[in-house]
Coordinates of C-alpha atoms in Angstrom, one line a residue:
Chain A
X279 CA -39.4 -7.0 -113.0
X280 CA -40.5 -3.5 -112.2
X281 CA -43.4 -3.5 -114.7
X282 CA -44.7 -7.0 -113.1
X283 CA -44.3 -5.5 -109.7
X284 CA -46.4 -2.5 -110.7
X285 CA -49.1 -4.6 -112.2
X286 CA -49.2 -6.7 -109.1
X287 CA -49.7 -3.7 -106.8
X288 CA -52.5 -2.5 -109.3
X289 CA -54.2 -5.7 -108.9
X290 CA -54.1 -5.8 -105.2
X291 CA -55.2 -2.2 -105.0
X292 CA -58.2 -2.6 -107.3
X293 CA -59.3 -5.8 -105.6
X294 CA -59.2 -3.6 -102.0
X295 CA -61.2 -0.9 -103.7
X296 CA -63.4 -3.4 -105.5
X297 CA -64.1 -5.3 -102.0
X298 CA -64.8 -1.8 -100.4
X299 CA -67.3 -0.9 -103.0
X300 CA -69.1 -4.3 -103.0
X301 CA -69.2 -4.3 -99.2
X302 CA -72.6 -2.6 -98.9
X303 CA -74.7 -4.0 -101.6
X304 CA -73.7 -7.4 -100.6
X305 CA -74.5 -6.8 -97.0
X306 CA -77.7 -5.2 -97.8
X307 CA -78.4 -8.3 -100.1
X308 CA -77.6 -10.6 -97.3
X309 CA -79.7 -8.8 -94.7
X310 CA -82.6 -7.8 -96.8
X311 CA -83.4 -11.4 -97.9
X312 CA -82.2 -12.8 -94.9
X313 CA -81.6 -16.3 -96.5
X314 CA -78.6 -18.3 -96.6
X315 CA -76.4 -18.5 -99.7
X316 CA -76.4 -22.0 -101.0
X317 CA -73.2 -22.3 -103.0
X318 CA -73.9 -25.8 -104.2
X319 CA -77.1 -24.5 -105.8
X320 CA -75.2 -21.4 -107.2
X321 CA -72.5 -23.3 -108.8
X322 CA -74.7 -26.0 -110.3
X323 CA -76.9 -23.3 -111.8
X324 CA -74.1 -21.6 -113.6
X325 CA -72.7 -24.8 -114.9
X326 CA -75.9 -26.4 -115.9
X327 CA -78.5 -25.6 -118.2
X328 CA -81.4 -23.6 -118.4
X329 CA -84.4 -22.7 -120.6
X330 CA -83.8 -18.7 -120.2
X331 CA -80.7 -17.0 -120.2
X332 CA -80.3 -15.4 -116.9
X333 CA -78.3 -12.1 -117.2
X334 CA -78.4 -10.7 -113.7
X335 CA -80.4 -8.8 -111.0
X336 CA -80.5 -5.1 -111.7
X337 CA -82.4 -2.7 -109.2
X338 CA -84.1 -5.9 -107.5
X339 CA -85.2 -7.2 -111.0
X340 CA -84.2 -10.3 -112.4
X341 CA -83.4 -9.9 -116.2
X342 CA -83.4 -12.8 -118.3
X343 CA -83.5 -13.4 -122.0
X344 CA -86.3 -15.9 -123.0
X345 CA -85.3 -18.7 -125.4
X346 CA -87.4 -20.8 -127.7
X347 CA -88.6 -24.0 -126.3
X348 CA -88.8 -26.6 -128.8
X349 CA -90.6 -29.8 -127.8
X350 CA -92.4 -32.6 -129.3
X351 CA -95.3 -33.5 -127.6
X352 CA -96.7 -37.0 -127.5
X353 CA -100.4 -35.8 -128.6
X354 CA -99.8 -32.5 -130.6
X355 CA -96.4 -33.3 -132.4
X356 CA -93.9 -30.2 -132.3
X357 CA -94.4 -27.2 -130.4
X358 CA -92.3 -24.1 -130.2
X359 CA -92.9 -21.3 -127.8
X360 CA -91.1 -18.8 -125.5
X361 CA -89.5 -20.0 -122.4
X362 CA -91.2 -17.0 -120.8
X363 CA -94.6 -18.7 -121.0
X364 CA -92.9 -21.2 -118.4
X365 CA -91.2 -18.8 -116.3
X366 CA -92.1 -19.0 -112.4
X367 CA -93.5 -22.6 -112.7
X368 CA -96.2 -21.6 -115.1
X369 CA -97.7 -24.3 -117.2
X370 CA -98.4 -23.8 -121.1
X371 CA -100.1 -26.3 -123.2
X372 CA -99.6 -29.1 -120.9
X373 CA -95.6 -28.3 -120.6
X374 CA -93.9 -27.0 -117.4
X375 CA -90.5 -27.1 -115.9
X376 CA -90.2 -29.9 -113.3
X377 CA -88.8 -28.6 -109.9
X378 CA -88.0 -32.2 -108.7
X379 CA -87.6 -35.7 -109.3
X380 CA -85.6 -37.4 -112.3
X381 CA -86.5 -34.7 -114.5
X382 CA -85.8 -31.6 -112.3
X383 CA -85.0 -28.1 -114.2
X384 CA -86.4 -29.8 -117.5
X385 CA -89.4 -29.5 -119.5
X386 CA -92.1 -32.2 -118.8
X387 CA -95.4 -32.9 -120.5
X388 CA -98.4 -33.8 -118.3
X389 CA -100.6 -36.4 -120.1
X390 CA -104.5 -36.3 -119.9
X391 CA -104.0 -39.2 -117.6
X392 CA -102.0 -37.2 -115.0
X393 CA -98.6 -38.9 -115.7
X394 CA -95.6 -36.8 -116.6
X395 CA -93.3 -37.7 -119.4
X396 CA -90.3 -36.2 -120.9
X397 CA -91.0 -35.0 -124.5
X398 CA -88.4 -34.9 -127.2
X399 CA -86.7 -31.7 -126.2
X400 CA -84.7 -29.6 -128.8
X401 CA -85.1 -26.4 -127.0
X402 CA -82.6 -23.7 -127.6
X403 CA -81.3 -23.6 -124.0
X404 CA -78.9 -21.4 -122.8
X405 CA -76.1 -23.6 -123.6
X406 CA -77.5 -24.3 -127.1
X407 CA -77.7 -20.3 -127.7
X408 CA -74.2 -20.0 -126.5
X409 CA -73.0 -22.8 -128.6
X410 CA -74.7 -21.3 -131.6
X411 CA -73.3 -17.9 -130.8
X412 CA -69.8 -19.3 -130.3
X413 CA -70.0 -21.6 -133.4
X414 CA -70.8 -18.2 -135.1
X415 CA -67.9 -16.7 -133.9
X416 CA -65.4 -19.5 -134.9
X417 CA -66.8 -19.5 -138.3
X418 CA -66.5 -15.8 -138.6
X419 CA -63.1 -15.9 -137.0
X420 CA -61.8 -18.6 -139.6
X421 CA -63.6 -17.5 -142.8
X422 CA -62.6 -13.9 -142.2
X423 CA -59.1 -14.9 -141.8
X424 CA -59.5 -17.2 -145.0
X425 CA -61.1 -14.3 -146.9
X426 CA -58.3 -12.2 -146.1
X427 CA -56.2 -14.5 -148.9
X428 CA -58.4 -14.5 -151.5
X429 CA -57.4 -10.8 -152.3
X430 CA -53.5 -11.4 -151.6
X431 CA -51.0 -12.9 -153.7
X432 CA -48.1 -15.2 -152.5
X433 CA -45.7 -12.5 -153.4
X434 CA -47.4 -10.1 -150.8
X435 CA -46.1 -9.8 -147.3
X436 CA -47.5 -12.2 -144.4
X437 CA -50.8 -10.8 -143.2
X438 CA -51.2 -8.7 -140.1
X439 CA -54.2 -8.4 -137.6
X440 CA -56.7 -11.1 -137.4
X441 CA -55.6 -13.2 -140.4
X442 CA -52.0 -12.8 -139.1
X443 CA -53.0 -14.2 -135.5
X444 CA -55.2 -17.1 -137.0
X445 CA -52.0 -17.7 -139.3
X446 CA -49.7 -17.9 -136.5
X447 CA -52.0 -20.3 -134.4
X448 CA -52.7 -22.5 -137.6
X449 CA -48.7 -22.8 -138.5
X450 CA -47.8 -23.5 -134.9
X451 CA -50.3 -26.0 -134.5
X452 CA -49.5 -27.7 -137.7
X453 CA -45.6 -27.7 -137.3
X454 CA -45.7 -28.4 -133.6
X455 CA -48.4 -31.2 -133.3
X456 CA -50.3 -32.2 -136.5
X457 CA -47.2 -32.9 -138.6
X458 CA -45.2 -34.8 -136.2
X459 CA -48.2 -36.7 -134.7
X460 CA -50.2 -37.5 -137.8
X461 CA -47.3 -38.3 -140.1
X462 CA -46.8 -38.0 -143.8
X463 CA -50.7 -37.5 -144.9
X464 CA -51.2 -34.9 -142.3
X465 CA -53.0 -32.7 -144.9
X466 CA -56.0 -34.7 -144.9
X467 CA -56.5 -34.4 -141.2
X468 CA -55.1 -30.9 -140.4
X469 CA -58.6 -29.0 -141.3
X470 CA -60.5 -31.5 -138.9
X471 CA -57.8 -31.1 -136.1
X472 CA -57.6 -27.1 -136.6
X473 CA -61.3 -26.9 -136.4
X474 CA -61.6 -29.0 -133.3
X475 CA -58.9 -26.9 -131.7
X476 CA -60.4 -23.3 -132.6
X477 CA -63.8 -24.8 -131.7
X478 CA -62.8 -25.7 -128.3
X479 CA -60.6 -22.7 -127.7
X480 CA -63.3 -20.2 -128.5
X481 CA -65.6 -22.2 -126.4
X482 CA -63.4 -22.2 -123.5
X483 CA -62.5 -18.5 -123.6
X484 CA -66.2 -17.6 -124.0
X485 CA -67.0 -19.9 -121.1
X486 CA -64.6 -17.8 -118.9
X487 CA -66.1 -14.4 -119.8
X488 CA -68.8 -14.0 -117.3
X489 CA -71.0 -11.4 -119.2
X490 CA -73.8 -11.9 -121.8
X491 CA -73.1 -13.2 -124.7
X492 CA -70.5 -15.0 -123.3
X493 CA -70.2 -17.0 -120.2
X494 CA -72.2 -20.3 -121.2
X495 CA -70.5 -23.5 -120.0
X496 CA -70.0 -25.6 -123.3
X497 CA -67.0 -27.4 -123.2
X498 CA -67.6 -28.0 -119.5
X499 CA -70.9 -29.8 -120.6
X500 CA -70.6 -33.6 -121.3
X501 CA -72.9 -33.6 -124.3
X502 CA -70.5 -31.1 -126.0
X503 CA -67.2 -33.0 -125.3
X504 CA -69.1 -36.3 -126.1
X505 CA -69.6 -35.2 -129.6
X506 CA -66.2 -33.8 -130.0
X507 CA -64.7 -37.0 -128.8
X508 CA -67.1 -38.9 -131.1
X509 CA -66.1 -37.1 -134.1
X510 CA -62.2 -37.9 -133.2
X511 CA -63.3 -41.5 -132.8
X512 CA -65.0 -41.4 -136.2
X513 CA -62.3 -39.7 -138.0
X514 CA -59.8 -42.1 -136.4
X515 CA -61.6 -45.2 -137.4
X516 CA -63.1 -44.4 -140.7
X517 CA -59.8 -43.4 -142.2
X518 CA -57.8 -46.2 -140.4
X519 CA -55.2 -48.3 -142.5
X520 CA -55.3 -52.0 -142.8
X521 CA -52.3 -52.1 -140.9
X522 CA -54.0 -50.4 -137.9
X523 CA -57.2 -52.8 -138.2
X524 CA -54.6 -55.8 -138.2
X525 CA -52.9 -54.2 -135.1
X526 CA -56.4 -53.9 -133.3
X527 CA -57.7 -57.4 -134.4
X528 CA -55.0 -59.5 -134.7
X529 CA -51.7 -57.8 -132.9
X530 CA -48.1 -59.1 -132.9
X531 CA -48.4 -60.9 -129.5
X532 CA -47.9 -64.6 -128.6
X533 CA -50.7 -66.8 -130.0
X534 CA -52.2 -68.1 -126.8
X535 CA -53.1 -64.3 -126.2
X536 CA -55.4 -64.5 -129.2
X537 CA -56.6 -68.0 -130.2
X538 CA -58.7 -69.7 -127.5
X539 CA -59.6 -66.5 -125.9
X540 CA -59.3 -63.4 -127.9
X541 CA -57.6 -61.3 -124.8
X542 CA -55.5 -59.1 -126.9
X543 CA -57.9 -58.0 -129.4
X544 CA -60.6 -57.5 -126.8
X545 CA -58.1 -55.1 -124.7
X546 CA -57.6 -53.4 -128.3
X547 CA -61.1 -52.9 -129.2
X548 CA -61.7 -51.6 -125.6
X549 CA -58.8 -49.6 -126.4
X550 CA -60.5 -48.0 -129.2
X551 CA -63.4 -46.7 -127.0
X552 CA -61.4 -45.7 -124.0
X553 CA -59.3 -43.2 -125.9
X554 CA -62.3 -41.0 -127.1
X555 CA -63.7 -41.5 -123.6
X556 CA -60.6 -40.2 -121.9
X557 CA -60.7 -37.1 -124.2
X558 CA -64.5 -36.8 -123.5
X559 CA -63.8 -36.7 -119.8
X560 CA -60.7 -34.9 -119.5
X561 CA -62.2 -31.7 -121.5
X562 CA -65.5 -31.8 -119.6
X563 CA -64.0 -32.3 -116.2
X564 CA -61.1 -29.7 -116.7
X565 CA -63.4 -27.1 -117.7
X566 CA -66.3 -27.8 -115.4
X567 CA -63.9 -27.7 -112.6
X568 CA -62.3 -24.4 -113.5
X569 CA -65.9 -23.0 -113.6
X570 CA -66.8 -24.4 -110.4
X571 CA -63.6 -23.3 -108.7
X572 CA -63.9 -19.7 -109.7
X573 CA -67.8 -19.6 -108.9
X574 CA -67.0 -20.9 -105.5
X575 CA -64.3 -18.4 -105.0
X576 CA -66.8 -15.6 -105.8
X577 CA -69.4 -16.8 -103.5
X578 CA -67.0 -16.4 -100.7
X579 CA -67.9 -12.8 -100.9
X580 CA -71.7 -13.5 -100.3
X581 CA -71.2 -16.6 -98.0
X582 CA -69.2 -14.3 -95.5
X583 CA -71.8 -11.3 -95.7
X584 CA -73.3 -12.1 -92.6
X585 CA -70.1 -12.6 -90.6
X586 CA -69.6 -9.0 -89.7
X587 CA -67.9 -6.1 -91.8
X588 CA -64.3 -7.1 -91.0
X589 CA -64.4 -10.8 -92.0
X590 CA -66.5 -9.9 -95.1
X591 CA -64.2 -7.2 -96.4
X592 CA -61.0 -9.3 -95.6
X593 CA -62.5 -12.3 -97.3
X594 CA -63.6 -10.4 -100.1
X595 CA -59.9 -9.1 -100.9
X596 CA -58.8 -12.8 -100.6
X597 CA -61.8 -13.8 -102.8
X598 CA -61.1 -11.4 -105.4
X599 CA -57.4 -12.0 -105.5
X600 CA -57.8 -15.9 -105.7
X601 CA -60.7 -15.2 -108.5
X602 CA -58.1 -13.2 -110.5
X603 CA -55.5 -15.9 -110.2
X604 CA -58.0 -18.5 -111.0
X605 CA -59.3 -16.6 -114.1
X606 CA -55.5 -16.3 -115.2
X607 CA -55.3 -20.1 -114.7
X608 CA -58.2 -20.7 -116.4
X609 CA -57.0 -18.7 -119.6
X610 CA -54.2 -21.1 -119.6
X611 CA -56.2 -24.2 -119.3
X612 CA -58.7 -23.0 -122.0
X613 CA -55.4 -22.9 -124.3
X614 CA -53.9 -25.9 -122.9
X615 CA -56.9 -28.2 -122.9
X616 CA -57.9 -27.4 -126.5
X617 CA -54.2 -28.1 -127.2
X618 CA -54.2 -31.2 -125.6
X619 CA -57.4 -32.3 -127.3
X620 CA -55.9 -31.6 -130.5
X621 CA -52.7 -33.3 -130.0
X622 CA -54.3 -36.4 -128.6
X623 CA -56.5 -36.4 -131.5
X624 CA -53.6 -36.1 -133.8
X625 CA -51.9 -38.9 -132.0
X626 CA -54.8 -41.2 -132.4
X627 CA -55.4 -40.6 -136.0
X628 CA -51.4 -40.8 -136.4
X629 CA -51.9 -44.3 -135.0
X630 CA -54.6 -45.3 -137.4
X631 CA -52.6 -43.9 -140.2
X632 CA -49.7 -46.1 -139.6
X633 CA -48.5 -47.8 -142.7
X634 CA -46.5 -51.3 -142.4
X635 CA -43.0 -49.7 -142.4
X636 CA -43.3 -47.0 -139.9
X637 CA -42.5 -48.9 -136.6
X638 CA -39.9 -46.3 -135.4
X639 CA -42.8 -43.5 -136.0
X640 CA -45.0 -45.4 -133.5
X641 CA -42.4 -45.2 -130.9
X642 CA -41.8 -41.6 -131.3
X643 CA -45.7 -41.2 -130.9
X644 CA -45.6 -43.4 -127.7
X645 CA -43.0 -41.4 -126.1
X646 CA -44.8 -38.4 -126.8
X647 CA -47.9 -39.7 -125.1
X648 CA -46.5 -40.9 -122.0
X649 CA -44.5 -37.4 -121.6
X650 CA -47.8 -35.8 -121.6
Chain B
X614 CA -75.9 -37.5 -111.9
X615 CA -77.2 -35.0 -114.1
X616 CA -73.8 -33.5 -115.1
X617 CA -72.6 -36.8 -116.5
X618 CA -75.8 -37.5 -118.4
X619 CA -75.7 -36.0 -122.0
X620 CA -78.9 -34.3 -122.8
X621 CA -80.5 -35.5 -126.0
X622 CA -81.5 -32.0 -127.4
X623 CA -78.0 -30.5 -126.5
X624 CA -76.4 -33.7 -128.2
X625 CA -78.5 -32.8 -131.4
X626 CA -77.7 -29.2 -131.4
X627 CA -74.1 -29.9 -130.7
X628 CA -73.8 -32.4 -133.6
X629 CA -75.4 -29.8 -135.9
X630 CA -73.4 -27.0 -134.8
X631 CA -70.2 -28.8 -134.7
X632 CA -71.0 -30.5 -138.0
X633 CA -72.0 -27.0 -139.9
X634 CA -68.6 -25.5 -138.3
X635 CA -66.5 -28.5 -139.4
X636 CA -67.8 -28.5 -142.9
X637 CA -67.5 -24.8 -143.4
X638 CA -64.2 -24.5 -142.1
X639 CA -63.0 -27.8 -143.8
X640 CA -64.4 -26.5 -147.1
X641 CA -63.7 -22.8 -147.0
X642 CA -61.5 -22.0 -144.0
X643 CA -58.4 -24.0 -143.0
X644 CA -57.5 -25.5 -146.6
X645 CA -57.2 -21.8 -147.8
X646 CA -55.2 -20.6 -145.0
X647 CA -53.0 -24.0 -145.1
X648 CA -52.4 -23.5 -148.8
X649 CA -51.5 -19.8 -148.3
X650 CA -49.0 -20.7 -145.8
X651 CA -47.6 -23.4 -147.7
X652 CA -47.3 -21.5 -150.8
X653 CA -45.5 -18.5 -149.0
X654 CA -43.4 -20.9 -147.3
X655 CA -42.3 -22.4 -150.9
X656 CA -42.1 -18.9 -152.2
X657 CA -39.7 -17.7 -149.1
X658 CA -37.7 -20.9 -149.8
X659 CA -37.3 -19.9 -153.6
X660 CA -36.6 -16.3 -153.0
X661 CA -33.9 -17.3 -150.5
X662 CA -32.5 -19.9 -153.1
X663 CA -32.6 -17.2 -155.7
X664 CA -30.9 -14.6 -153.4
X665 CA -28.3 -17.0 -152.6
X666 CA -27.7 -17.6 -156.4
X667 CA -27.9 -13.8 -156.9
X668 CA -25.3 -13.4 -154.1
X669 CA -22.9 -16.2 -155.6
X670 CA -23.4 -14.5 -159.1
X671 CA -22.5 -11.3 -157.7
X672 CA -19.5 -12.7 -155.9
X673 CA -18.2 -14.4 -158.9
X674 CA -18.6 -11.2 -160.7
X675 CA -16.7 -9.2 -158.4
X676 CA -13.9 -11.7 -158.5
X677 CA -14.0 -11.5 -162.1
X678 CA -13.8 -7.8 -162.2
X679 CA -10.9 -8.2 -159.5
X680 CA -9.3 -10.5 -161.8
X681 CA -9.7 -8.1 -164.8
X682 CA -8.3 -5.2 -162.5
X683 CA -5.5 -7.2 -161.2
X684 CA -4.5 -8.1 -164.8
X685 CA -4.6 -4.5 -165.7
X686 CA -2.4 -3.5 -163.0
X687 CA -0.2 -6.2 -163.8
X688 CA -0.1 -5.1 -167.4
X689 CA 0.6 -1.6 -166.5
X690 CA 3.4 -2.6 -164.3
X691 CA 4.9 -4.8 -167.1
X692 CA 4.5 -1.9 -169.5
X693 CA 6.1 0.5 -166.8
X694 CA 8.8 -1.9 -166.2
X695 CA 9.5 -2.4 -169.9
X696 CA 9.7 1.3 -170.6
X697 CA 11.7 2.0 -167.8
X698 CA 14.4 -0.6 -168.7
X699 CA 14.3 0.6 -172.4
X700 CA 14.7 4.0 -171.2
X701 CA 17.6 2.9 -169.1
X702 CA 19.1 0.9 -171.8
X703 CA 18.8 3.9 -174.0
X704 CA 20.2 6.0 -171.5
X705 CA 22.9 3.5 -170.9
X706 CA 23.6 3.3 -174.6
X707 CA 23.8 7.2 -175.1
X708 CA 26.1 7.3 -172.1
X709 CA 28.3 4.6 -173.5
X710 CA 28.4 6.3 -176.9
X711 CA 29.0 9.7 -175.3
X712 CA 31.7 8.4 -173.3
X713 CA 33.2 6.5 -176.3
X714 CA 32.9 9.7 -178.4
X715 CA 34.5 11.7 -175.3
X716 CA 37.1 9.1 -174.9
X717 CA 37.8 9.4 -178.8
X718 CA 38.0 13.1 -178.8
X719 CA 40.2 13.0 -175.5
X720 CA 42.2 10.5 -177.5
X721 CA 42.7 12.2 -180.8
X722 CA 43.2 15.5 -178.8
X723 CA 46.0 13.9 -176.9
X724 CA 47.5 12.4 -179.8
X725 CA 47.5 15.6 -181.5
X726 CA 48.7 17.3 -178.4
X727 CA 51.7 14.5 -178.3
X728 CA 52.3 15.2 -182.1
X729 CA 52.5 18.7 -181.7
X730 CA 54.6 18.3 -178.7
X731 CA 56.9 15.9 -180.5
X732 CA 57.0 18.4 -183.4
X733 CA 57.7 21.0 -180.9
X734 CA 60.3 19.2 -179.4
X735 CA 62.0 18.0 -182.6
X736 CA 61.9 21.7 -183.8
X737 CA 63.5 22.7 -180.5
X738 CA 66.1 19.8 -180.8
X739 CA 66.8 20.9 -184.2
X740 CA 67.2 24.3 -183.0
X741 CA 69.3 23.4 -180.3
X742 CA 71.4 21.0 -182.5
X743 CA 72.0 23.8 -185.1
X744 CA 72.6 26.0 -182.2
X745 CA 74.9 23.5 -180.6
X746 CA 76.6 22.8 -183.9
X747 CA 77.0 26.7 -184.5
X748 CA 78.2 27.0 -181.0
X749 CA 80.6 23.9 -181.1
X750 CA 81.7 25.0 -184.5
X751 CA 82.5 28.3 -183.1
X752 CA 84.3 26.7 -180.4
X753 CA 86.1 24.4 -182.4
X754 CA 87.0 27.1 -184.9
X755 CA 88.3 28.9 -181.7
X756 CA 90.0 25.8 -180.3
X757 CA 91.3 24.5 -183.6
X758 CA 93.0 27.8 -184.4
X759 CA 96.2 26.2 -183.5
X760 CA 97.7 22.8 -185.5
X761 CA 98.6 21.2 -182.0
X762 CA 95.3 21.4 -180.8
X763 CA 94.0 19.9 -184.2
X764 CA 96.4 17.2 -183.9
X765 CA 95.6 16.4 -180.4
X766 CA 92.1 16.3 -181.0
X767 CA 92.7 14.0 -184.1
X768 CA 94.6 11.8 -181.8
X769 CA 92.1 11.5 -178.9
X770 CA 89.3 10.8 -181.8
X771 CA 91.5 8.1 -183.2
X772 CA 91.9 6.7 -179.5
X773 CA 88.2 6.8 -179.0
X774 CA 87.6 5.1 -182.3
X775 CA 90.2 2.5 -181.5
X776 CA 88.5 1.9 -178.0
X777 CA 85.1 1.4 -179.5
X778 CA 86.6 -0.9 -182.0
X779 CA 88.3 -3.1 -179.2

């Protein structure tokens, strides 16, 4: 108890100190530029994508890492150039970043006849760069842990350090959700589920850390969660048993629900798609909302900058305290959403793995899903 | 709504990145970790089983040794008991024998004493008798100096004889 109180006091004190330290530059900023802080734009910019990696503003200068733009022009084929050529609305080889319209914020190509089209765009944007960095971290983490076992015999003691951490995670996931949800042949699916968990978890955690090279919003991007949900969909249905497909196409319900109008099969087939859709939306919405809330809370400091020293200082304290709370919350959500994604994927795979004689197992899984 | 619209470039990169990660981890990552965990679990289970076996064996050995010790102790007790009994018996016998001998010695001593006493008495009697006879003879001689006295005596004797005959 005493220890927790000490930490709490420490947090409050440092929030106070931070607020006082931040007070001056923020006010200078607010007065100097004289512009309003538009929270919506800040939030959308942070959770959205961009062609350069904006790190921050130091001594009045924006520091950003230019990233490669890879586009397929309608006329000249594939082009690859640095995004610094497009900085500040400049045009390069007929390409520029649109500022308005349907393609706002994206690279568009101006054709000779003056019309603007969206080329095939495989640019390494900020999100893609973050994705590649995080993927590298995931691979290094797990392969590093796996490499640890090559030098060891089974008679050695359990590993310590990184491998021990990974092993603990793997063991708890396998014993806690994969084995009970997937069923007897869980070994076949455990690598996929563990990969999904690690990938989502690392991306979530890296999204919370605000400084380069972390801080990209990947699992809060619909494309990323779409691919993850698609992977679960494919694994579930490609490895589905005959019993599973029979349950989908010819379920055990009164015949009039199936014969003239295939009501139940239609519902079941829609269900095939709603499950991964729910996975996709759940992860995306949770992470995006978390990022937005943290950003908005931090924006309070800047929004209140023009309301006088007292208001700004007190609101800064509130903002920082709430920001700390939300960051802790997001830490929990980062784990929880990875866990929930893995668990639901396990449940879907387990349902598709059901043999003819496993009815009681299905009930267990149904109970588990409704509980969550 | 831009947020809900997956960007094709990002989809491509995501498919690629996740695909590569999935391939690498499913090929070289998790199976190794899972196998290691399973093998260690098996090894621990086996070790526990072995330990239990060893413990039971030790317990059995301990019990056996306890039995042996108990047997040895019992034997010792038996031997001691036997020895004691034999000793007692021997002592008893010796005592009896000694008593018997002592009794014999005492008896013979008594007998001898008796015999000697009798002999002494007899001798004394004989002595007294001869003394008495001598004294009586002397007395008789004194009394029967006169004939009347002899006669009186003879008569008295005769009476006595007659009385006894009747």
